[in-house]
Amino acid sequence: MSRPWPDFRPGPLGALKAWWRRRVPRRVDDITFVPPASSHQQEFETPLASAVYGLDFQLRLTVVWRLDLATGLRHNSPKSAAIHHVLQRAKEISGKAMLVHHAALQVQLGDELATERQVPGTHVWARAEQVKVTVGDEDLEMARKHIELLRNSTFKLAERDVERAEIRYLRDEVLTDVGTATIWWLQRNGYQVQEAVKLADHLAELVKIAQREPATHWAESLVSSVERAMPELEDVHRKDLRLHLAKALSVYGGARVAAEFADQVGLPAGEPHRNGHV
């Protein structure tokens, strides 16, 4: 008697395969879903900050990112996360570089940004390729002028420090009395004793003038008094001393007093002496 529906029972070979599947357990790897790897890229161009405010590099690169769904993390805009992360890495490096070093910066960024890193808190991994750093001609010229100004300022400050040191030496060690002043003059003039005797009155007058209490600014008097209390203070530490005094004045006297002190004792403009920070 024929059945009213088709016969879907497996044949002998199908039955054997079904029996084998029941006998041999499958490995976990055979049933674990592995998301396919995905890769994306985006060209991007933007100004990149340098060590000097207002002077920027021009950065062009290709941001490459992939998504790792196995992390269990997500981000609503993977492309933005990848580009932002790469740019933050670039700024950390460029923020310490001068515009005149743009060629070296390009090599460094090309090396550092080529390493793929995970964007914190996301399933995005990002890196950069084809990094190109350029500088506009006008910005480069301004950068060179800035460096020249810094160099001249450094030289002038050094000259002023030498002059102050010489003045302190003459006032505090040479022109303290006639005998010391005479010996100092003899050493520098071939020990011409007769000439020194003739100049005795002049040297005595110089000693009186040098030892008069000068009508100096309170800032200079403060520095001089502190330095006299530490006669063995080395010249290389004298600027540090002034910075510490500026810090104390900023804390207890305010920014105006600290700025006046800095101007009088020769601290460069913009030196971090305000708000109690040195």
PDB file of C-alpha atoms in Angstrom:
ATOM      1  CA  MET A   1       0.000   0.000   0.000  1.00  0.00           C
ATOM      2  CA  SER A   2       1.516   3.388  -0.996  1.00  0.00           C
ATOM      3  CA  ARG A   3       1.935   6.276   1.504  1.00  0.00           C
ATOM      4  CA  PRO A   4      -0.034   9.529   0.996  1.00  0.00           C
ATOM      5  CA  TRP A   5       3.194  11.609   1.527  1.00  0.00           C
ATOM      6  CA  PRO A   6       6.733  11.379   0.145  1.00  0.00           C
ATOM      7  CA  ASP A   7       9.244   9.180   1.927  1.00  0.00           C
ATOM      8  CA  PHE A   8      12.002  11.444   3.381  1.00  0.00           C
ATOM      9  CA  ARG A   9      13.754   8.788   5.401  1.00  0.00           C
ATOM     10  CA  PRO A  10      17.545   8.735   4.798  1.00  0.00           C
ATOM     11  CA  GLY A  11      19.022   6.004   2.721  1.00  0.00           C
ATOM     12  CA  PRO A  12      21.735   3.640   3.982  1.00  0.00           C
ATOM     13  CA  LEU A  13      24.537   6.160   3.334  1.00  0.00           C
ATOM     14  CA  GLY A  14      22.675   9.009   5.012  1.00  0.00           C
ATOM     15  CA  ALA A  15      21.888   6.861   8.010  1.00  0.00           C
ATOM     16  CA  LEU A  16      25.592   5.971   8.328  1.00  0.00           C
ATOM     17  CA  LYS A  17      26.617   9.683   8.266  1.00  0.00           C
ATOM     18  CA  ALA A  18      24.031  10.540  10.916  1.00  0.00           C
ATOM     19  CA  TRP A  19      25.286   7.712  13.123  1.00  0.00           C
ATOM     20  CA  TRP A  20      28.895   8.923  12.717  1.00  0.00           C
ATOM     21  CA  ARG A  21      28.007  12.493  13.668  1.00  0.00           C
ATOM     22  CA  ARG A  22      26.367  11.219  16.840  1.00  0.00           C
ATOM     23  CA  ARG A  23      29.402   9.101  17.690  1.00  0.00           C
ATOM     24  CA  VAL A  24      32.143  11.754  17.106  1.00  0.00           C
ATOM     25  CA  PRO A  25      31.715  14.996  19.150  1.00  0.00           C
ATOM     26  CA  ARG A  26      32.467  18.214  17.330  1.00  0.00           C
ATOM     27  CA  ARG A  27      35.229  20.585  18.606  1.00  0.00           C
ATOM     28  CA  VAL A  28      34.274  23.908  20.079  1.00  0.00           C
ATOM     29  CA  ASP A  29      36.300  25.678  17.394  1.00  0.00           C
ATOM     30  CA  ASP A  30      34.007  24.201  14.764  1.00  0.00           C
ATOM     31  CA  ILE A  31      30.960  25.975  16.160  1.00  0.00           C
ATOM     32  CA  THR A  32      32.508  29.251  17.477  1.00  0.00           C
ATOM     33  CA  PHE A  33      31.618  32.275  15.345  1.00  0.00           C
ATOM     34  CA  VAL A  34      34.616  34.390  14.404  1.00  0.00           C
ATOM     35  CA  PRO A  35      33.677  37.804  12.960  1.00  0.00           C
ATOM     36  CA  PRO A  36      35.404  38.542   9.683  1.00  0.00           C
ATOM     37  CA  ALA A  37      38.192  41.109   9.840  1.00  0.00           C
ATOM     38  CA  SER A  38      37.307  44.468   8.366  1.00  0.00           C
ATOM     39  CA  SER A  39      39.723  47.194   7.286  1.00  0.00           C
ATOM     40  CA  HIS A  40      39.078  50.804   6.345  1.00  0.00           C
ATOM     41  CA  GLN A  41      41.161  53.846   5.441  1.00  0.00           C
ATOM     42  CA  GLN A  42      40.682  57.577   5.082  1.00  0.00           C
ATOM     43  CA  GLU A  43      42.996  60.307   3.813  1.00  0.00           C
ATOM     44  CA  PHE A  44      43.156  63.262   6.177  1.00  0.00           C
ATOM     45  CA  GLU A  45      44.871  66.673   6.145  1.00  0.00           C
ATOM     46  CA  THR A  46      45.069  69.169   9.013  1.00  0.00           C
ATOM     47  CA  PRO A  47      47.321  71.777  10.679  1.00  0.00           C
ATOM     48  CA  LEU A  48      49.449  70.258  13.441  1.00  0.00           C
ATOM     49  CA  ALA A  49      50.641  72.290  16.415  1.00  0.00           C
ATOM     50  CA  SER A  50      54.363  72.935  16.882  1.00  0.00           C
ATOM     51  CA  ALA A  51      56.331  73.989  19.957  1.00  0.00           C
ATOM     52  CA  VAL A  52      55.583  77.655  19.138  1.00  0.00           C
ATOM     53  CA  TYR A  53      51.986  78.821  19.521  1.00  0.00           C
ATOM     54  CA  GLY A  54      50.546  80.062  16.239  1.00  0.00           C
ATOM     55  CA  LEU A  55      53.069  78.276  14.025  1.00  0.00           C
ATOM     56  CA  ASP A  56      51.712  74.971  12.705  1.00  0.00           C
ATOM     57  CA  PHE A  57      52.937  72.115  10.576  1.00  0.00           C
ATOM     58  CA  GLN A  58      50.718  70.901   7.737  1.00  0.00           C
ATOM     59  CA  LEU A  59      50.030  67.189   8.154  1.00  0.00           C
ATOM     60  CA  ARG A  60      48.696  64.858   5.472  1.00  0.00           C
ATOM     61  CA  LEU A  61      48.305  61.135   6.069  1.00  0.00           C
ATOM     62  CA  THR A  62      46.130  58.099   5.500  1.00  0.00           C
ATOM     63  CA  VAL A  63      44.450  56.711   8.602  1.00  0.00           C
ATOM     64  CA  VAL A  64      43.932  52.941   8.476  1.00  0.00           C
ATOM     65  CA  TRP A  65      41.670  51.236  10.982  1.00  0.00           C
ATOM     66  CA  ARG A  66      40.020  47.899  11.579  1.00  0.00           C
ATOM     67  CA  LEU A  67      37.251  46.688  13.861  1.00  0.00           C
ATOM     68  CA  ASP A  68      37.753  43.913  16.380  1.00  0.00           C
ATOM     69  CA  LEU A  69      34.237  42.767  17.284  1.00  0.00           C
ATOM     70  CA  ALA A  70      35.606  40.043  19.535  1.00  0.00           C
ATOM     71  CA  THR A  71      36.534  42.678  22.168  1.00  0.00           C
ATOM     72  CA  GLY A  72      32.890  43.183  23.113  1.00  0.00           C
ATOM     73  CA  LEU A  73      33.424  46.971  22.940  1.00  0.00           C
ATOM     74  CA  ARG A  74      31.708  49.312  20.522  1.00  0.00           C
ATOM     75  CA  HIS A  75      31.982  52.884  19.247  1.00  0.00           C
ATOM     76  CA  ASN A  76      29.293  54.748  17.362  1.00  0.00           C
ATOM     77  CA  SER A  77      31.736  56.409  14.959  1.00  0.00           C
ATOM     78  CA  PRO A  78      34.774  54.178  14.359  1.00  0.00           C
ATOM     79  CA  LYS A  79      36.189  56.446  11.648  1.00  0.00           C
ATOM     80  CA  SER A  80      36.153  59.524  13.896  1.00  0.00           C
ATOM     81  CA  ALA A  81      37.625  57.540  16.765  1.00  0.00           C
ATOM     82  CA  ALA A  82      40.461  56.268  14.586  1.00  0.00           C
ATOM     83  CA  ILE A  83      41.329  59.676  13.100  1.00  0.00           C
ATOM     84  CA  HIS A  84      41.136  61.441  16.474  1.00  0.00           C
ATOM     85  CA  HIS A  85      43.372  58.832  18.101  1.00  0.00           C
ATOM     86  CA  VAL A  86      46.021  59.071  15.392  1.00  0.00           C
ATOM     87  CA  LEU A  87      46.002  62.886  15.530  1.00  0.00           C
ATOM     88  CA  GLN A  88      46.394  62.867  19.320  1.00  0.00           C
ATOM     89  CA  ARG A  89      49.444  60.642  18.956  1.00  0.00           C
ATOM     90  CA  ALA A  90      50.842  63.026  16.346  1.00  0.00           C
ATOM     91  CA  LYS A  91      50.262  66.125  18.524  1.00  0.00           C
ATOM     92  CA  GLU A  92      52.126  64.601  21.448  1.00  0.00           C
ATOM     93  CA  ILE A  93      55.208  64.450  19.230  1.00  0.00           C
ATOM     94  CA  SER A  94      54.822  67.631  17.160  1.00  0.00           C
ATOM     95  CA  GLY A  95      54.128  69.800  20.208  1.00  0.00           C
ATOM     96  CA  LYS A  96      57.817  69.523  21.137  1.00  0.00           C
ATOM     97  CA  ALA A  97      59.211  70.248  17.658  1.00  0.00           C
ATOM     98  CA  MET A  98      60.183  73.500  15.939  1.00  0.00           C
ATOM     99  CA  LEU A  99      59.040  74.242  12.386  1.00  0.00           C
ATOM    100  CA  VAL A 100      62.597  74.182  11.070  1.00  0.00           C
ATOM    101  CA  HIS A 101      62.751  70.493  12.035  1.00  0.00           C
ATOM    102  CA  HIS A 102      59.805  69.467   9.841  1.00  0.00           C
ATOM    103  CA  ALA A 103      61.831  66.940   7.813  1.00  0.00           C
ATOM    104  CA  ALA A 104      62.934  65.058  10.917  1.00  0.00           C
ATOM    105  CA  LEU A 105      59.399  65.257  12.305  1.00  0.00           C
ATOM    106  CA  GLN A 106      58.002  63.586   9.182  1.00  0.00           C
ATOM    107  CA  VAL A 107      60.373  60.654   9.636  1.00  0.00           C
ATOM    108  CA  GLN A 108      59.517  60.350  13.330  1.00  0.00           C
ATOM    109  CA  LEU A 109      55.760  60.490  12.769  1.00  0.00           C
ATOM    110  CA  GLY A 110      56.005  57.984   9.935  1.00  0.00           C
ATOM    111  CA  ASP A 111      57.758  55.608  12.310  1.00  0.00           C
ATOM    112  CA  GLU A 112      55.607  56.161  15.402  1.00  0.00           C
ATOM    113  CA  LEU A 113      52.198  56.249  13.717  1.00  0.00           C
ATOM    114  CA  ALA A 114      52.851  53.120  11.666  1.00  0.00           C
ATOM    115  CA  THR A 115      52.408  51.060  14.826  1.00  0.00           C
ATOM    116  CA  GLU A 116      48.796  49.921  15.134  1.00  0.00           C
ATOM    117  CA  ARG A 117      47.193  50.675  18.513  1.00  0.00           C
ATOM    118  CA  GLN A 118      43.774  50.105  19.978  1.00  0.00           C
ATOM    119  CA  VAL A 119      41.714  53.229  20.536  1.00  0.00           C
ATOM    120  CA  PRO A 120      41.088  53.121  24.327  1.00  0.00           C
ATOM    121  CA  GLY A 121      37.631  51.898  25.258  1.00  0.00           C
ATOM    122  CA  THR A 122      36.649  50.909  21.723  1.00  0.00           C
ATOM    123  CA  HIS A 123      36.804  48.019  19.279  1.00  0.00           C
ATOM    124  CA  VAL A 124      38.849  50.162  16.872  1.00  0.00           C
ATOM    125  CA  TRP A 125      42.528  49.616  16.038  1.00  0.00           C
ATOM    126  CA  ALA A 126      44.196  52.467  14.154  1.00  0.00           C
ATOM    127  CA  ARG A 127      47.480  53.424  12.516  1.00  0.00           C
ATOM    128  CA  ALA A 128      48.680  55.801   9.788  1.00  0.00           C
ATOM    129  CA  GLU A 129      50.401  55.456   6.440  1.00  0.00           C
ATOM    130  CA  GLN A 130      51.892  57.849   3.875  1.00  0.00           C
ATOM    131  CA  VAL A 131      52.664  60.531   6.484  1.00  0.00           C
ATOM    132  CA  LYS A 132      53.661  63.854   4.940  1.00  0.00           C
ATOM    133  CA  VAL A 133      54.672  66.963   6.919  1.00  0.00           C
ATOM    134  CA  THR A 134      55.082  70.332   5.180  1.00  0.00           C
ATOM    135  CA  VAL A 135      55.550  73.940   6.288  1.00  0.00           C
ATOM    136  CA  GLY A 136      54.455  77.134   4.573  1.00  0.00           C
ATOM    137  CA  ASP A 137      57.207  79.514   3.462  1.00  0.00           C
ATOM    138  CA  GLU A 138      55.865  82.408   5.545  1.00  0.00           C
ATOM    139  CA  ASP A 139      55.524  80.279   8.668  1.00  0.00           C
ATOM    140  CA  LEU A 140      59.015  78.899   8.166  1.00  0.00           C
ATOM    141  CA  GLU A 141      60.448  82.417   7.904  1.00  0.00           C
ATOM    142  CA  MET A 142      58.613  83.451  11.071  1.00  0.00           C
ATOM    143  CA  ALA A 143      59.982  80.369  12.821  1.00  0.00           C
ATOM    144  CA  ARG A 144      63.522  81.334  11.846  1.00  0.00           C
ATOM    145  CA  LYS A 145      62.969  84.882  13.157  1.00  0.00           C
ATOM    146  CA  HIS A 146      61.599  83.454  16.401  1.00  0.00           C
ATOM    147  CA  ILE A 147      64.708  81.331  16.843  1.00  0.00           C
ATOM    148  CA  GLU A 148      66.920  84.349  16.136  1.00  0.00           C
ATOM    149  CA  LEU A 149      65.059  86.396  18.757  1.00  0.00           C
ATOM    150  CA  LEU A 150      65.480  83.630  21.292  1.00  0.00           C
ATOM    151  CA  ARG A 151      69.183  83.404  20.505  1.00  0.00           C
ATOM    152  CA  ASN A 152      69.686  87.168  20.860  1.00  0.00           C
ATOM    153  CA  SER A 153      67.688  87.235  24.079  1.00  0.00           C
ATOM    154  CA  THR A 154      69.821  84.448  25.501  1.00  0.00           C
ATOM    155  CA  PHE A 155      73.034  86.275  24.606  1.00  0.00           C
ATOM    156  CA  LYS A 156      71.797  89.564  26.068  1.00  0.00           C
ATOM    157  CA  LEU A 157      70.730  87.905  29.304  1.00  0.00           C
ATOM    158  CA  ALA A 158      74.119  86.222  29.531  1.00  0.00           C
ATOM    159  CA  GLU A 159      75.881  89.583  29.027  1.00  0.00           C
ATOM    160  CA  ARG A 160      73.722  91.174  31.720  1.00  0.00           C
ATOM    161  CA  ASP A 161      74.539  88.363  34.114  1.00  0.00           C
ATOM    162  CA  VAL A 162      78.254  88.853  33.457  1.00  0.00           C
ATOM    163  CA  GLU A 163      77.940  92.605  34.055  1.00  0.00           C
ATOM    164  CA  ARG A 164      76.034  92.068  37.293  1.00  0.00           C
ATOM    165  CA  ALA A 165      78.608  89.551  38.460  1.00  0.00           C
ATOM    166  CA  GLU A 166      81.438  91.991  37.699  1.00  0.00           C
ATOM    167  CA  ILE A 167      79.660  94.801  39.546  1.00  0.00           C
ATOM    168  CA  ARG A 168      79.068  92.577  42.572  1.00  0.00           C
ATOM    169  CA  TYR A 169      82.704  91.518  42.521  1.00  0.00           C
ATOM    170  CA  LEU A 170      83.995  95.093  42.428  1.00  0.00           C
ATOM    171  CA  ARG A 171      81.577  96.353  45.050  1.00  0.00           C
ATOM    172  CA  ASP A 172      81.648  93.441  47.484  1.00  0.00           C
ATOM    173  CA  GLU A 173      85.230  92.191  47.134  1.00  0.00           C
ATOM    174  CA  VAL A 174      87.477  94.811  45.540  1.00  0.00           C
ATOM    175  CA  LEU A 175      86.313  98.279  46.574  1.00  0.00           C
ATOM    176  CA  THR A 176      85.743  97.353  50.183  1.00  0.00           C
ATOM    177  CA  ASP A 177      88.843  99.209  51.459  1.00  0.00           C
ATOM    178  CA  VAL A 178      91.850 101.060  50.077  1.00  0.00           C
ATOM    179  CA  GLY A 179      94.265  98.185  50.666  1.00  0.00           C
ATOM    180  CA  THR A 180      92.214  95.639  48.725  1.00  0.00           C
ATOM    181  CA  ALA A 181      91.556  98.114  45.920  1.00  0.00           C
ATOM    182  CA  THR A 182      95.278  98.900  45.658  1.00  0.00           C
ATOM    183  CA  ILE A 183      96.288  95.245  45.450  1.00  0.00           C
ATOM    184  CA  TRP A 184      93.603  94.647  42.794  1.00  0.00           C
ATOM    185  CA  TRP A 185      94.971  97.570  40.753  1.00  0.00           C
ATOM    186  CA  LEU A 186      98.572  96.324  41.096  1.00  0.00           C
ATOM    187  CA  GLN A 187      97.669  92.851  39.822  1.00  0.00           C
ATOM    188  CA  ARG A 188      96.101  94.271  36.693  1.00  0.00           C
ATOM    189  CA  ASN A 189      98.771  96.865  35.946  1.00  0.00           C
ATOM    190  CA  GLY A 190     102.068  95.031  36.193  1.00  0.00           C
ATOM    191  CA  TYR A 191     102.688  95.841  39.865  1.00  0.00           C
ATOM    192  CA  GLN A 192     103.605  99.475  39.208  1.00  0.00           C
ATOM    193  CA  VAL A 193     103.990 100.448  42.847  1.00  0.00           C
ATOM    194  CA  GLN A 194     104.828 104.112  42.277  1.00  0.00           C
ATOM    195  CA  GLU A 195     101.763 104.582  40.100  1.00  0.00           C
ATOM    196  CA  ALA A 196      99.636 102.851  42.732  1.00  0.00           C
ATOM    197  CA  VAL A 197     100.900 105.262  45.390  1.00  0.00           C
ATOM    198  CA  LYS A 198      99.980 108.198  43.182  1.00  0.00           C
ATOM    199  CA  LEU A 199      96.489 106.749  42.715  1.00  0.00           C
ATOM    200  CA  ALA A 200      95.938 106.049  46.415  1.00  0.00           C
ATOM    201  CA  ASP A 201      93.708 109.092  46.903  1.00  0.00           C
ATOM    202  CA  HIS A 202      91.661 108.223  43.831  1.00  0.00           C
ATOM    203  CA  LEU A 203      91.253 104.607  44.975  1.00  0.00           C
ATOM    204  CA  ALA A 204      90.173 105.798  48.410  1.00  0.00           C
ATOM    205  CA  GLU A 205      87.541 108.002  46.799  1.00  0.00           C
ATOM    206  CA  LEU A 206      86.329 105.071  44.706  1.00  0.00           C
ATOM    207  CA  VAL A 207      86.017 102.940  47.844  1.00  0.00           C
ATOM    208  CA  LYS A 208      83.847 105.621  49.488  1.00  0.00           C
ATOM    209  CA  ILE A 209      81.638 105.858  46.438  1.00  0.00           C
ATOM    210  CA  ALA A 210      81.274 102.099  46.085  1.00  0.00           C
ATOM    211  CA  GLN A 211      80.373 101.636  49.742  1.00  0.00           C
ATOM    212  CA  ARG A 212      77.664 104.285  49.745  1.00  0.00           C
ATOM    213  CA  GLU A 213      74.190 102.890  50.155  1.00  0.00           C
ATOM    214  CA  PRO A 214      72.759 103.157  46.636  1.00  0.00           C
ATOM    215  CA  ALA A 215      69.223 104.254  45.977  1.00  0.00           C
ATOM    216  CA  THR A 216      68.356 100.984  44.317  1.00  0.00           C
ATOM    217  CA  HIS A 217      64.980  99.430  43.629  1.00  0.00           C
ATOM    218  CA  TRP A 218      63.618  97.229  46.388  1.00  0.00           C
ATOM    219  CA  ALA A 219      63.870  94.172  44.122  1.00  0.00           C
ATOM    220  CA  GLU A 220      67.582  94.652  43.554  1.00  0.00           C
ATOM    221  CA  SER A 221      68.139  95.279  47.262  1.00  0.00           C
ATOM    222  CA  LEU A 222      66.264  92.074  48.070  1.00  0.00           C
ATOM    223  CA  VAL A 223      68.364  89.993  45.683  1.00  0.00           C
ATOM    224  CA  SER A 224      71.585  91.628  46.882  1.00  0.00           C
ATOM    225  CA  SER A 225      70.747  90.976  50.522  1.00  0.00           C
ATOM    226  CA  VAL A 226      69.929  87.332  49.920  1.00  0.00           C
ATOM    227  CA  GLU A 227      73.075  86.813  47.846  1.00  0.00           C
ATOM    228  CA  ARG A 228      75.237  88.413  50.549  1.00  0.00           C
ATOM    229  CA  ALA A 229      73.773  85.900  52.979  1.00  0.00           C
ATOM    230  CA  MET A 230      75.039  83.126  50.700  1.00  0.00           C
ATOM    231  CA  PRO A 231      78.496  84.252  49.553  1.00  0.00           C
ATOM    232  CA  GLU A 232      79.370  80.808  48.232  1.00  0.00           C
ATOM    233  CA  LEU A 233      76.365  80.702  45.903  1.00  0.00           C
ATOM    234  CA  GLU A 234      77.506  79.746  42.414  1.00  0.00           C
ATOM    235  CA  ASP A 235      76.632  81.980  39.478  1.00  0.00           C
ATOM    236  CA  VAL A 236      74.757  79.162  37.737  1.00  0.00           C
ATOM    237  CA  HIS A 237      72.289  79.084  40.657  1.00  0.00           C
ATOM    238  CA  ARG A 238      71.669  82.823  40.902  1.00  0.00           C
ATOM    239  CA  LYS A 239      68.837  82.737  38.338  1.00  0.00           C
ATOM    240  CA  ASP A 240      67.218  79.875  40.253  1.00  0.00           C
ATOM    241  CA  LEU A 241      67.361  82.009  43.380  1.00  0.00           C
ATOM    242  CA  ARG A 242      65.579  84.872  41.625  1.00  0.00           C
ATOM    243  CA  LEU A 243      62.919  82.496  40.323  1.00  0.00           C
ATOM    244  CA  HIS A 244      62.263  81.189  43.833  1.00  0.00           C
ATOM    245  CA  LEU A 245      62.012  84.756  45.157  1.00  0.00           C
ATOM    246  CA  ALA A 246      59.577  85.581  42.352  1.00  0.00           C
ATOM    247  CA  LYS A 247      57.499  82.570  43.313  1.00  0.00           C
ATOM    248  CA  ALA A 248      57.342  83.652  46.950  1.00  0.00           C
ATOM    249  CA  LEU A 249      56.369  87.196  45.960  1.00  0.00           C
ATOM    250  CA  SER A 250      53.679  85.855  43.646  1.00  0.00           C
ATOM    251  CA  VAL A 251      52.155  83.750  46.419  1.00  0.00           C
ATOM    252  CA  TYR A 252      52.239  86.406  49.133  1.00  0.00           C
ATOM    253  CA  GLY A 253      52.255  89.665  47.148  1.00  0.00           C
ATOM    254  CA  GLY A 254      50.324  88.885  43.988  1.00  0.00           C
ATOM    255  CA  ALA A 255      51.089  88.830  40.295  1.00  0.00           C
ATOM    256  CA  ARG A 256      51.801  92.580  40.034  1.00  0.00           C
ATOM    257  CA  VAL A 257      54.518  92.512  42.683  1.00  0.00           C
ATOM    258  CA  ALA A 258      56.055  89.387  41.168  1.00  0.00           C
ATOM    259  CA  ALA A 259      56.048  90.972  37.696  1.00  0.00           C
ATOM    260  CA  GLU A 260      57.730  94.146  38.994  1.00  0.00           C
ATOM    261  CA  PHE A 261      60.366  92.070  40.747  1.00  0.00           C
ATOM    262  CA  ALA A 262      61.010  90.002  37.614  1.00  0.00           C
ATOM    263  CA  ASP A 263      61.396  93.124  35.483  1.00  0.00           C
ATOM    264  CA  GLN A 264      63.875  94.721  37.891  1.00  0.00           C
ATOM    265  CA  VAL A 265      66.117  91.696  38.378  1.00  0.00           C
ATOM    266  CA  GLY A 266      66.238  90.747  34.715  1.00  0.00           C
ATOM    267  CA  LEU A 267      64.014  87.685  34.503  1.00  0.00           C
ATOM    268  CA  PRO A 268      62.900  87.207  30.883  1.00  0.00           C
ATOM    269  CA  ALA A 269      59.395  88.209  29.878  1.00  0.00           C
ATOM    270  CA  GLY A 270      57.046  85.264  30.180  1.00  0.00           C
ATOM    271  CA  GLU A 271      59.164  83.532  32.823  1.00  0.00           C
ATOM    272  CA  PRO A 272      56.797  81.275  34.869  1.00  0.00           C
ATOM    273  CA  HIS A 273      56.763  83.296  38.078  1.00  0.00           C
ATOM    274  CA  ARG A 274      53.067  83.999  38.428  1.00  0.00           C
ATOM    275  CA  ASN A 275      50.405  82.183  40.417  1.00  0.00           C
ATOM    276  CA  GLY A 276      52.993  80.521  42.586  1.00  0.00           C
ATOM    277  CA  HIS A 277      54.442  78.348  39.820  1.00  0.00           C
ATOM    278  CA  VAL A 278      58.156  78.264  39.048  1.00  0.00           C
TER     279      VAL A 278
END
